[in-house]
PDB file of C-alpha atoms in Angstrom:
ATOM      1  CA  MET S   6     -43.989 -17.856   7.303  1.00  0.00           C
ATOM      2  CA  THR S   7     -41.312 -17.325   7.645  1.00  0.00           C
ATOM      3  CA  ILE S   8     -39.127 -18.884  10.449  1.00  0.00           C
ATOM      4  CA  LEU S   9     -36.031 -16.207  11.658  1.00  0.00           C
ATOM      5  CA  PRO S  10     -32.265 -17.812  12.750  1.00  0.00           C
ATOM      6  CA  PRO S  11     -31.408 -18.021  16.108  1.00  0.00           C
ATOM      7  CA  LYS S  12     -30.070 -14.566  17.851  1.00  0.00           C
ATOM      8  CA  LEU S  13     -26.076 -15.797  18.514  1.00  0.00           C
ATOM      9  CA  GLY S  14     -24.896 -14.309  21.674  1.00  0.00           C
ATOM     10  CA  SER S  15     -22.624 -11.909  22.462  1.00  0.00           C
ATOM     11  CA  LEU S  16     -18.775 -13.490  19.783  1.00  0.00           C
ATOM     12  CA  PRO S  17     -15.780 -14.156  22.871  1.00  0.00           C
ATOM     13  CA  LEU S  18     -12.539 -11.134  22.192  1.00  0.00           C
ATOM     14  CA  PRO S  19      -9.626 -12.711  20.225  1.00  0.00           C
ATOM     15  CA  VAL S  20      -7.558 -13.944  22.506  1.00  0.00           C
ATOM     16  CA  PRO S  21      -3.025 -13.325  21.888  1.00  0.00           C
ATOM     17  CA  ASP S  22      -1.302 -16.270  20.483  1.00  0.00           C
ATOM     18  CA  PRO S  23       0.817 -17.558  23.546  1.00  0.00           C
ATOM     19  CA  ARG S  24       3.145 -17.972  20.401  1.00  0.00           C
ATOM     20  CA  SER S  25       4.114 -14.574  19.637  1.00  0.00           C
ATOM     21  CA  ARG S  26       4.277 -13.725  23.198  1.00  0.00           C
ATOM     22  CA  GLY S  27       8.054 -12.783  23.488  1.00  0.00           C
ATOM     23  CA  THR S  28       7.627 -10.311  19.919  1.00  0.00           C
ATOM     24  CA  VAL S  29       5.505  -6.251  21.274  1.00  0.00           C
ATOM     25  CA  LEU S  30       3.876  -6.143  24.945  1.00  0.00           C
ATOM     26  CA  ASP S  31       0.360  -5.276  23.271  1.00  0.00           C
ATOM     27  CA  TYR S  32      -1.627  -5.672  19.519  1.00  0.00           C
ATOM     28  CA  ALA S  33      -0.614  -1.987  19.669  1.00  0.00           C
ATOM     29  CA  GLY S  34       3.036  -2.913  19.717  1.00  0.00           C
ATOM     30  CA  MET S  35       2.295  -4.884  16.264  1.00  0.00           C
ATOM     31  CA  HIS S  36       0.766  -1.682  14.676  1.00  0.00           C
ATOM     32  CA  ALA S  37       4.596   0.324  14.844  1.00  0.00           C
ATOM     33  CA  LEU S  38       6.173  -3.003  13.782  1.00  0.00           C
ATOM     34  CA  VAL S  39       4.431  -3.056  10.915  1.00  0.00           C
ATOM     35  CA  ALA S  40       4.257   0.981   9.822  1.00  0.00           C
ATOM     36  CA  SER S  41       7.788   1.062   7.696  1.00  0.00           C
ATOM     37  CA  LEU S  42       5.712  -1.300   5.057  1.00  0.00           C
ATOM     38  CA  VAL S  43       4.778   1.474   2.993  1.00  0.00           C
ATOM     39  CA  LEU S  44       2.360   0.717   0.224  1.00  0.00           C
ATOM     40  CA  PRO S  45       3.978   1.723  -3.316  1.00  0.00           C
ATOM     41  CA  GLY S  46       1.268   4.982  -4.730  1.00  0.00           C
ATOM     42  CA  ASN S  47       2.018   4.171  -7.981  1.00  0.00           C
ATOM     43  CA  ALA S  48       1.083  -0.074  -8.359  1.00  0.00           C
ATOM     44  CA  SER S  49      -2.130  -1.358  -9.664  1.00  0.00           C
ATOM     45  CA  MET S  50      -5.047  -2.030  -7.828  1.00  0.00           C
ATOM     46  CA  HIS S  51      -4.355  -5.992  -8.008  1.00  0.00           C
ATOM     47  CA  VAL S  52      -0.023  -5.083  -6.019  1.00  0.00           C
ATOM     48  CA  MET S  53      -1.344  -2.421  -4.272  1.00  0.00           C
ATOM     49  CA  ILE S  54      -4.769  -5.147  -2.180  1.00  0.00           C
ATOM     50  CA  ALA S  55      -1.705  -8.354  -2.659  1.00  0.00           C
ATOM     51  CA  MET S  56       0.508  -5.975  -1.010  1.00  0.00           C
ATOM     52  CA  GLU S  57      -2.139  -4.880   1.808  1.00  0.00           C
ATOM     53  CA  THR S  58      -2.877  -8.285   3.094  1.00  0.00           C
ATOM     54  CA  SER S  59       0.023  -9.517   3.415  1.00  0.00           C
ATOM     55  CA  ARG S  60       0.494  -6.220   5.641  1.00  0.00           C
ATOM     56  CA  GLU S  61      -2.480  -7.178   7.485  1.00  0.00           C
ATOM     57  CA  LEU S  62      -1.915 -10.701   7.833  1.00  0.00           C
ATOM     58  CA  LEU S  63       2.069 -10.535   9.994  1.00  0.00           C
ATOM     59  CA  ARG S  64      -0.667  -7.190  12.122  1.00  0.00           C
ATOM     60  CA  HIS S  65      -2.487 -10.233  13.418  1.00  0.00           C
ATOM     61  CA  SER S  66      -0.174 -12.438  13.726  1.00  0.00           C
ATOM     62  CA  TYR S  67      -0.366 -11.228  17.477  1.00  0.00           C
ATOM     63  CA  TYR S  68      -4.020 -13.762  17.461  1.00  0.00           C
ATOM     64  CA  ARG S  69      -2.990 -15.821  14.715  1.00  0.00           C
ATOM     65  CA  TYR S  70       0.764 -16.886  15.302  1.00  0.00           C
ATOM     66  CA  GLU S  71       0.321 -19.222  11.097  1.00  0.00           C
ATOM     67  CA  PHE S  72      -1.047 -15.563   9.980  1.00  0.00           C
ATOM     68  CA  ALA S  73       3.357 -14.516   9.605  1.00  0.00           C
ATOM     69  CA  THR S  74       3.853 -17.236   7.122  1.00  0.00           C
ATOM     70  CA  VAL S  75       0.609 -16.747   5.116  1.00  0.00           C
ATOM     71  CA  ALA S  76       1.390 -12.925   4.659  1.00  0.00           C
ATOM     72  CA  VAL S  77       5.306 -14.135   2.942  1.00  0.00           C
ATOM     73  CA  THR S  78       3.167 -16.512   1.101  1.00  0.00           C
ATOM     74  CA  HIS S  79       0.676 -13.880  -0.554  1.00  0.00           C
ATOM     75  CA  SER S  80       2.647 -10.663  -0.923  1.00  0.00           C
ATOM     76  CA  LEU S  81       4.871 -13.369  -3.520  1.00  0.00           C
ATOM     77  CA  LEU S  82       1.660 -12.484  -5.325  1.00  0.00           C
ATOM     78  CA  ALA S  83       2.347  -8.995  -5.692  1.00  0.00           C
ATOM     79  CA  LEU S  84       6.227  -9.662  -6.588  1.00  0.00           C
ATOM     80  CA  GLU S  85       4.962 -11.829  -9.116  1.00  0.00           C
ATOM     81  CA  HIS S  86       3.221  -9.572 -10.564  1.00  0.00           C
ATOM     82  CA  VAL S  87       5.736  -6.899 -10.782  1.00  0.00           C
ATOM     83  CA  LEU S  88       8.568  -8.810 -12.382  1.00  0.00           C
ATOM     84  CA  ALA S  89       6.128 -10.454 -14.753  1.00  0.00           C
ATOM     85  CA  GLU S  90       4.927  -7.143 -16.031  1.00  0.00           C
ATOM     86  CA  ARG S  91       8.175  -5.307 -16.035  1.00  0.00           C
ATOM     87  CA  LEU S  92      10.266  -8.221 -17.947  1.00  0.00           C
ATOM     88  CA  ALA S  93       7.704  -8.921 -20.534  1.00  0.00           C
ATOM     89  CA  VAL S  94       7.450 -12.496 -19.454  1.00  0.00           C
ATOM     90  CA  ASN S  95       6.015 -15.625 -18.097  1.00  0.00           C
ATOM     91  CA  GLU S  96       8.411 -17.554 -16.274  1.00  0.00           C
ATOM     92  CA  PRO S  97       8.482 -19.364 -12.915  1.00  0.00           C
ATOM     93  CA  LEU S  98       9.148 -17.080  -9.818  1.00  0.00           C
ATOM     94  CA  GLY S  99      12.430 -18.198  -9.296  1.00  0.00           C
ATOM     95  CA  GLU S 100      13.955 -17.490 -13.600  1.00  0.00           C
ATOM     96  CA  LEU S 101      11.667 -14.547 -12.919  1.00  0.00           C
ATOM     97  CA  ILE S 102      13.630 -13.129  -9.472  1.00  0.00           C
ATOM     98  CA  LYS S 103      16.957 -13.967 -11.054  1.00  0.00           C
ATOM     99  CA  ARG S 104      15.940 -11.893 -14.287  1.00  0.00           C
ATOM    100  CA  ALA S 105      15.278  -9.012 -12.762  1.00  0.00           C
ATOM    101  CA  THR S 106      18.961  -9.477 -10.937  1.00  0.00           C
ATOM    102  CA  ASP S 107      20.594  -9.822 -13.685  1.00  0.00           C
ATOM    103  CA  THR S 108      19.425  -6.596 -15.573  1.00  0.00           C
ATOM    104  CA  GLY S 109      19.938  -5.220 -12.407  1.00  0.00           C
ATOM    105  CA  LEU S 110      16.765  -4.471 -11.129  1.00  0.00           C
ATOM    106  CA  ILE S 111      16.622  -5.339  -7.836  1.00  0.00           C
ATOM    107  CA  THR S 112      20.378  -5.749  -5.724  1.00  0.00           C
ATOM    108  CA  ALA S 113      21.383  -9.320  -5.489  1.00  0.00           C
ATOM    109  CA  ASP S 114      20.873  -9.576  -1.680  1.00  0.00           C
ATOM    110  CA  LEU S 115      17.333  -8.293  -2.423  1.00  0.00           C
ATOM    111  CA  GLU S 116      17.661 -11.508  -4.511  1.00  0.00           C
ATOM    112  CA  ALA S 117      18.683 -13.908  -1.905  1.00  0.00           C
ATOM    113  CA  GLU S 118      16.054 -12.263   0.124  1.00  0.00           C
ATOM    114  CA  LEU S 119      13.415 -12.919  -1.962  1.00  0.00           C
ATOM    115  CA  ASP S 120      14.171 -16.751  -2.575  1.00  0.00           C
ATOM    116  CA  ARG S 121      14.020 -17.521   1.421  1.00  0.00           C
ATOM    117  CA  SER S 122      10.547 -16.484   0.190  1.00  0.00           C
ATOM    118  CA  ARG S 123      10.245 -18.335  -3.099  1.00  0.00           C
ATOM    119  CA  LEU S 124      11.711 -21.552  -1.977  1.00  0.00           C
ATOM    120  CA  LEU S 125       9.248 -21.219   1.828  1.00  0.00           C
ATOM    121  CA  ARG S 126       6.039 -21.169  -0.509  1.00  0.00           C
ATOM    122  CA  ASP S 127       8.076 -24.288  -2.324  1.00  0.00           C
ATOM    123  CA  LYS S 128       7.936 -25.575   0.514  1.00  0.00           C
ATOM    124  CA  LEU S 129       4.759 -25.211   2.253  1.00  0.00           C
ATOM    125  CA  ALA S 130       3.138 -26.871  -0.983  1.00  0.00           C
ATOM    126  CA  LYS S 131       4.987 -29.431  -0.589  1.00  0.00           C
ATOM    127  CA  GLY S 132       4.023 -30.440   2.399  1.00  0.00           C
ATOM    128  CA  ALA S 133       7.776 -30.225   3.666  1.00  0.00           C
ATOM    129  CA  VAL S 134       6.465 -27.400   6.446  1.00  0.00           C
ATOM    130  CA  THR S 135       4.179 -26.484   8.664  1.00  0.00           C
ATOM    131  CA  SER S 136       2.570 -22.745   8.821  1.00  0.00           C
ATOM    132  CA  ALA S 137       4.443 -21.522  11.283  1.00  0.00           C
ATOM    133  CA  ALA S 138       7.197 -22.036  10.452  1.00  0.00           C
ATOM    134  CA  LEU S 139       8.074 -18.532  11.003  1.00  0.00           C
ATOM    135  CA  THR S 140       8.012 -15.788  13.853  1.00  0.00           C
ATOM    136  CA  PRO S 141       6.382 -12.395  12.949  1.00  0.00           C
ATOM    137  CA  VAL S 142       9.988 -10.818  13.085  1.00  0.00           C
ATOM    138  CA  GLN S 143      10.936 -13.107  10.349  1.00  0.00           C
ATOM    139  CA  ALA S 144       7.921 -13.003   7.978  1.00  0.00           C
ATOM    140  CA  ILE S 145       8.414  -9.158   8.924  1.00  0.00           C
ATOM    141  CA  THR S 146      11.824  -9.280   7.090  1.00  0.00           C
ATOM    142  CA  MET S 147      10.791 -11.583   4.031  1.00  0.00           C
ATOM    143  CA  VAL S 148       7.800  -8.803   3.122  1.00  0.00           C
ATOM    144  CA  HIS S 149       9.742  -5.525   3.870  1.00  0.00           C
ATOM    145  CA  ALA S 150      11.941  -7.389   0.938  1.00  0.00           C
ATOM    146  CA  VAL S 151       9.347  -8.108  -1.243  1.00  0.00           C
ATOM    147  CA  PHE S 152       8.229  -4.523  -0.836  1.00  0.00           C
ATOM    148  CA  ASP S 153      11.306  -3.195  -1.519  1.00  0.00           C
ATOM    149  CA  ALA S 154      11.306  -5.333  -4.674  1.00  0.00           C
ATOM    150  CA  VAL S 155       8.651  -4.373  -5.874  1.00  0.00           C
ATOM    151  CA  SER S 156       8.834  -0.915  -4.642  1.00  0.00           C
ATOM    152  CA  LEU S 157      12.438  -1.059  -7.741  1.00  0.00           C
ATOM    153  CA  CYS S 158      10.637  -2.193  -9.608  1.00  0.00           C
ATOM    154  CA  LEU S 159       7.962   0.813 -10.152  1.00  0.00           C
ATOM    155  CA  ARG S 160      10.340   3.410  -9.278  1.00  0.00           C
ATOM    156  CA  GLU S 161      12.590   2.104 -12.387  1.00  0.00           C
ATOM    157  CA  ALA S 162       9.721   1.774 -14.458  1.00  0.00           C
ATOM    158  CA  ARG S 163       8.862   4.867 -14.067  1.00  0.00           C
ATOM    159  CA  ALA S 164      12.477   6.622 -14.995  1.00  0.00           C
ATOM    160  CA  ALA S 165      11.795   4.239 -18.492  1.00  0.00           C
ATOM    161  CA  GLU S 166       8.993   6.028 -19.546  1.00  0.00           C
ATOM    162  CA  MET S 167      10.267   9.710 -18.662  1.00  0.00           C
ATOM    163  CA  SER S 168      13.262   8.949 -20.222  1.00  0.00           C
ATOM    164  CA  GLU S 169      11.362   8.118 -23.326  1.00  0.00           C
ATOM    165  CA  GLY S 170      11.259  12.184 -23.897  1.00  0.00           C
ATOM    166  CA  GLN S 171       7.365  11.618 -24.282  1.00  0.00           C
ATOM    167  CA  PRO S 172       5.641  14.985 -22.239  1.00  0.00           C
ATOM    168  CA  VAL S 173       4.720  14.309 -18.829  1.00  0.00           C
ATOM    169  CA  ASP S 174       1.043  15.670 -16.988  1.00  0.00           C
ATOM    170  CA  ARG S 175       2.407  16.083 -13.693  1.00  0.00           C
ATOM    171  CA  LEU S 176      -1.149  16.444 -12.722  1.00  0.00           C
ATOM    172  CA  ALA S 177      -2.723  13.131 -14.434  1.00  0.00           C
ATOM    173  CA  ARG S 178      -0.033  11.421 -13.834  1.00  0.00           C
ATOM    174  CA  LEU S 179       0.434  12.144 -10.467  1.00  0.00           C
ATOM    175  CA  TRP S 180      -4.090  11.654 -10.169  1.00  0.00           C
ATOM    176  CA  GLU S 181      -3.635   8.037 -12.382  1.00  0.00           C
ATOM    177  CA  GLU S 182      -0.821   7.163  -9.132  1.00  0.00           C
ATOM    178  CA  HIS S 183      -3.071   8.178  -6.177  1.00  0.00           C
ATOM    179  CA  CYS S 184      -6.371   7.075  -8.425  1.00  0.00           C
ATOM    180  CA  ARG S 185      -4.902   3.246  -8.069  1.00  0.00           C
ATOM    181  CA  ALA S 186      -4.575   3.624  -4.496  1.00  0.00           C
ATOM    182  CA  PRO S 187      -7.279   2.438  -2.017  1.00  0.00           C
ATOM    183  CA  TYR S 188      -8.104   4.380   0.339  1.00  0.00           C
ATOM    184  CA  PRO S 189      -7.028   3.791   3.674  1.00  0.00           C
ATOM    185  CA  PRO S 190      -8.697   1.291   5.898  1.00  0.00           C
ATOM    186  CA  GLY S 191     -10.201   2.171   8.854  1.00  0.00           C
ATOM    187  CA  PHE S 192     -10.515   6.423   8.066  1.00  0.00           C
ATOM    188  CA  ARG S 193     -13.852   6.426   6.660  1.00  0.00           C
ATOM    189  CA  GLY S 194     -15.665   8.568   8.582  1.00  0.00           C
ATOM    190  CA  VAL S 195     -12.876   9.765  10.044  1.00  0.00           C
ATOM    191  CA  ASP S 196     -13.197  13.436  11.191  1.00  0.00           C
ATOM    192  CA  ILE S 197     -10.044  15.377  12.710  1.00  0.00           C
ATOM    193  CA  GLU S 198     -10.150  19.029  13.578  1.00  0.00           C
ATOM    194  CA  GLY S 199     -13.770  19.458  11.671  1.00  0.00           C
ATOM    195  CA  VAL S 200     -12.376  17.951   8.722  1.00  0.00           C
ATOM    196  CA  GLU S 201     -13.982  15.327   7.553  1.00  0.00           C
ATOM    197  CA  LEU S 202     -11.272  13.379   5.621  1.00  0.00           C
ATOM    198  CA  ILE S 203     -13.135  11.183   3.158  1.00  0.00           C
ATOM    199  CA  LEU S 204     -14.802  13.857   2.270  1.00  0.00           C
ATOM    200  CA  GLN S 205     -11.535  16.102   2.165  1.00  0.00           C
ATOM    201  CA  ASP S 206     -10.628  13.672  -0.626  1.00  0.00           C
ATOM    202  CA  ALA S 207     -13.563  13.674  -2.916  1.00  0.00           C
ATOM    203  CA  ASP S 208     -13.718  17.881  -2.591  1.00  0.00           C
ATOM    204  CA  VAL S 209     -10.404  17.579  -4.330  1.00  0.00           C
ATOM    205  CA  ALA S 210     -11.394  14.260  -6.874  1.00  0.00           C
ATOM    206  CA  GLY S 211     -13.943  17.314  -8.242  1.00  0.00           C
ATOM    207  CA  LEU S 212     -10.985  19.829  -8.341  1.00  0.00           C
ATOM    208  CA  VAL S 213      -8.999  17.196  -9.775  1.00  0.00           C
ATOM    209  CA  GLN S 214     -11.201  15.910 -13.009  1.00  0.00           C
ATOM    210  CA  ARG S 215     -12.344  19.674 -13.372  1.00  0.00           C
ATOM    211  CA  GLU S 216      -8.926  21.039 -13.307  1.00  0.00           C
ATOM    212  CA  LEU S 217      -7.800  17.769 -16.323  1.00  0.00           C
ATOM    213  CA  SER S 218     -11.059  18.674 -17.898  1.00  0.00           C
ATOM    214  CA  GLY S 219     -10.723  22.172 -18.887  1.00  0.00           C
ATOM    215  CA  GLY S 220      -9.224  24.455 -15.476  1.00  0.00           C
ATOM    216  CA  LEU S 221     -11.437  25.562 -12.249  1.00  0.00           C
ATOM    217  CA  ASP S 222     -13.340  29.107 -12.334  1.00  0.00           C
ATOM    218  CA  ASP S 223     -13.210  31.556  -9.492  1.00  0.00           C
ATOM    219  CA  ASN S 224     -15.342  29.256  -7.882  1.00  0.00           C
ATOM    220  CA  GLY S 225     -13.033  26.210  -8.117  1.00  0.00           C
ATOM    221  CA  ILE S 226     -10.213  28.074  -7.491  1.00  0.00           C
ATOM    222  CA  ALA S 227     -11.739  29.245  -3.489  1.00  0.00           C
ATOM    223  CA  ILE S 228     -12.542  26.019  -2.880  1.00  0.00           C
ATOM    224  CA  LEU S 229      -8.738  24.871  -3.955  1.00  0.00           C
ATOM    225  CA  TRP S 230      -7.347  27.335  -1.660  1.00  0.00           C
ATOM    226  CA  ALA S 231      -9.691  26.018   1.626  1.00  0.00           C
ATOM    227  CA  CYS S 232      -8.711  22.475   0.471  1.00  0.00           C
ATOM    228  CA  ILE S 233      -5.339  22.637   0.388  1.00  0.00           C
ATOM    229  CA  ALA S 234      -5.702  25.343   3.497  1.00  0.00           C
ATOM    230  CA  ASP S 235      -7.735  21.865   5.379  1.00  0.00           C
ATOM    231  CA  LEU S 236      -5.411  19.285   4.491  1.00  0.00           C
ATOM    232  CA  ASP S 237      -2.847  21.898   5.452  1.00  0.00           C
ATOM    233  CA  LYS S 238      -4.146  21.547   8.950  1.00  0.00           C
ATOM    234  CA  ILE S 239      -4.968  18.002   8.959  1.00  0.00           C
ATOM    235  CA  ALA S 240      -1.033  16.087   7.647  1.00  0.00           C
ATOM    236  CA  PRO S 241       1.053  16.482  10.477  1.00  0.00           C
ATOM    237  CA  LEU S 242      -2.031  14.922  12.763  1.00  0.00           C
ATOM    238  CA  ILE S 243      -2.447  11.979  11.127  1.00  0.00           C
ATOM    239  CA  ASN S 244      -0.516   8.530  12.593  1.00  0.00           C
ATOM    240  CA  GLU S 245      -0.764   6.216   9.995  1.00  0.00           C
ATOM    241  CA  GLU S 246       2.131   5.337   6.975  1.00  0.00           C
ATOM    242  CA  TYR S 247      -0.323   4.837   4.776  1.00  0.00           C
ATOM    243  CA  CYS S 248      -2.764   7.801   5.698  1.00  0.00           C
ATOM    244  CA  VAL S 249      -0.391  10.111   5.377  1.00  0.00           C
ATOM    245  CA  SER S 250       0.962   9.104   2.039  1.00  0.00           C
ATOM    246  CA  TYR S 251      -2.425   9.028   0.559  1.00  0.00           C
ATOM    247  CA  PHE S 252      -3.792  12.166   2.519  1.00  0.00           C
ATOM    248  CA  GLY S 253       0.271  13.288   1.319  1.00  0.00           C
ATOM    249  CA  ARG S 254      -0.509  12.382  -3.043  1.00  0.00           C
ATOM    250  CA  LEU S 255      -3.690  14.716  -3.075  1.00  0.00           C
ATOM    251  CA  ARG S 256      -2.380  18.343  -1.324  1.00  0.00           C
ATOM    252  CA  ALA S 257       0.676  17.105  -4.128  1.00  0.00           C
ATOM    253  CA  ALA S 258      -2.170  17.004  -6.792  1.00  0.00           C
ATOM    254  CA  ALA S 259      -3.937  19.773  -5.204  1.00  0.00           C
ATOM    255  CA  GLY S 260      -0.661  22.110  -5.255  1.00  0.00           C
ATOM    256  CA  LEU S 261      -0.020  21.757  -8.546  1.00  0.00           C
ATOM    257  CA  ILE S 262      -3.743  22.426  -9.191  1.00  0.00           C
ATOM    258  CA  ALA S 263      -2.807  25.860  -7.051  1.00  0.00           C
ATOM    259  CA  ALA S 264       0.848  26.264  -9.634  1.00  0.00           C
ATOM    260  CA  ARG S 265      -1.339  26.708 -13.027  1.00  0.00           C
ATOM    261  CA  HIS S 266      -3.514  29.408 -11.476  1.00  0.00           C
ATOM    262  CA  LEU S 267      -0.383  31.746  -9.349  1.00  0.00           C
ATOM    263  CA  PRO S 268      -0.158  34.894 -11.305  1.00  0.00           C
ATOM    264  CA  ALA S 269       1.784  35.439 -13.578  1.00  0.00           C
ATOM    265  CA  ALA S 270       5.479  37.182 -12.114  1.00  0.00           C
ATOM    266  CA  THR S 271       5.548  41.203 -13.337  1.00  0.00           C
TER     267      THR S 271
END
């Protein structure tokens, strides 16, 4: 005989943490506060997930004050991974930050801010401070420094690849970046002006794969132009930073395909 577990009553709604008062007026204000923390499109999945998690921890520090400090320490996972890969060494984070500054990957100002975050993580590990060490505003400043450093390192890596003189297929490169980026959270099943976003993503993905593996036929080109029209229609209506970046990259990929199929000038 199967015994069913007792039914749970309705769960209570989250209550704002009183220590976060004065940061924003309400939870919606947290969205604007973290909007400038834009995920780099060419990061690996490991880095992308760590950065996105740190941003969401900041957003939800409205309900749990300690999440702000945890967001800073979690963002360092992304920084450490990117620096170790870019510098091709396996050293403690403090040494990686110093090497990155010495080689010109990051600025001295960024080094100082990143070191503050690293020292905070060390103090937390030793019990010298608690997870309530930072206000959300202080934490956002420190996480911003990590986002800036990661973006700089990835930009330098791309410039180094381009300077090697190897031919680069812009569409293949852009699509590689896009495939590393997770689909925008909260936008599954969302439809804007009759355009279902996740289906639009799938349609362009199919077109890119067909183009890279041999080229589009007349039917594919017709679908491509319909996708471009839909992407252009929804672009000004999306109001979330990462989603704008995600679908902007999708539109850029569609534009690169379209350029290959335009008739030559006569």
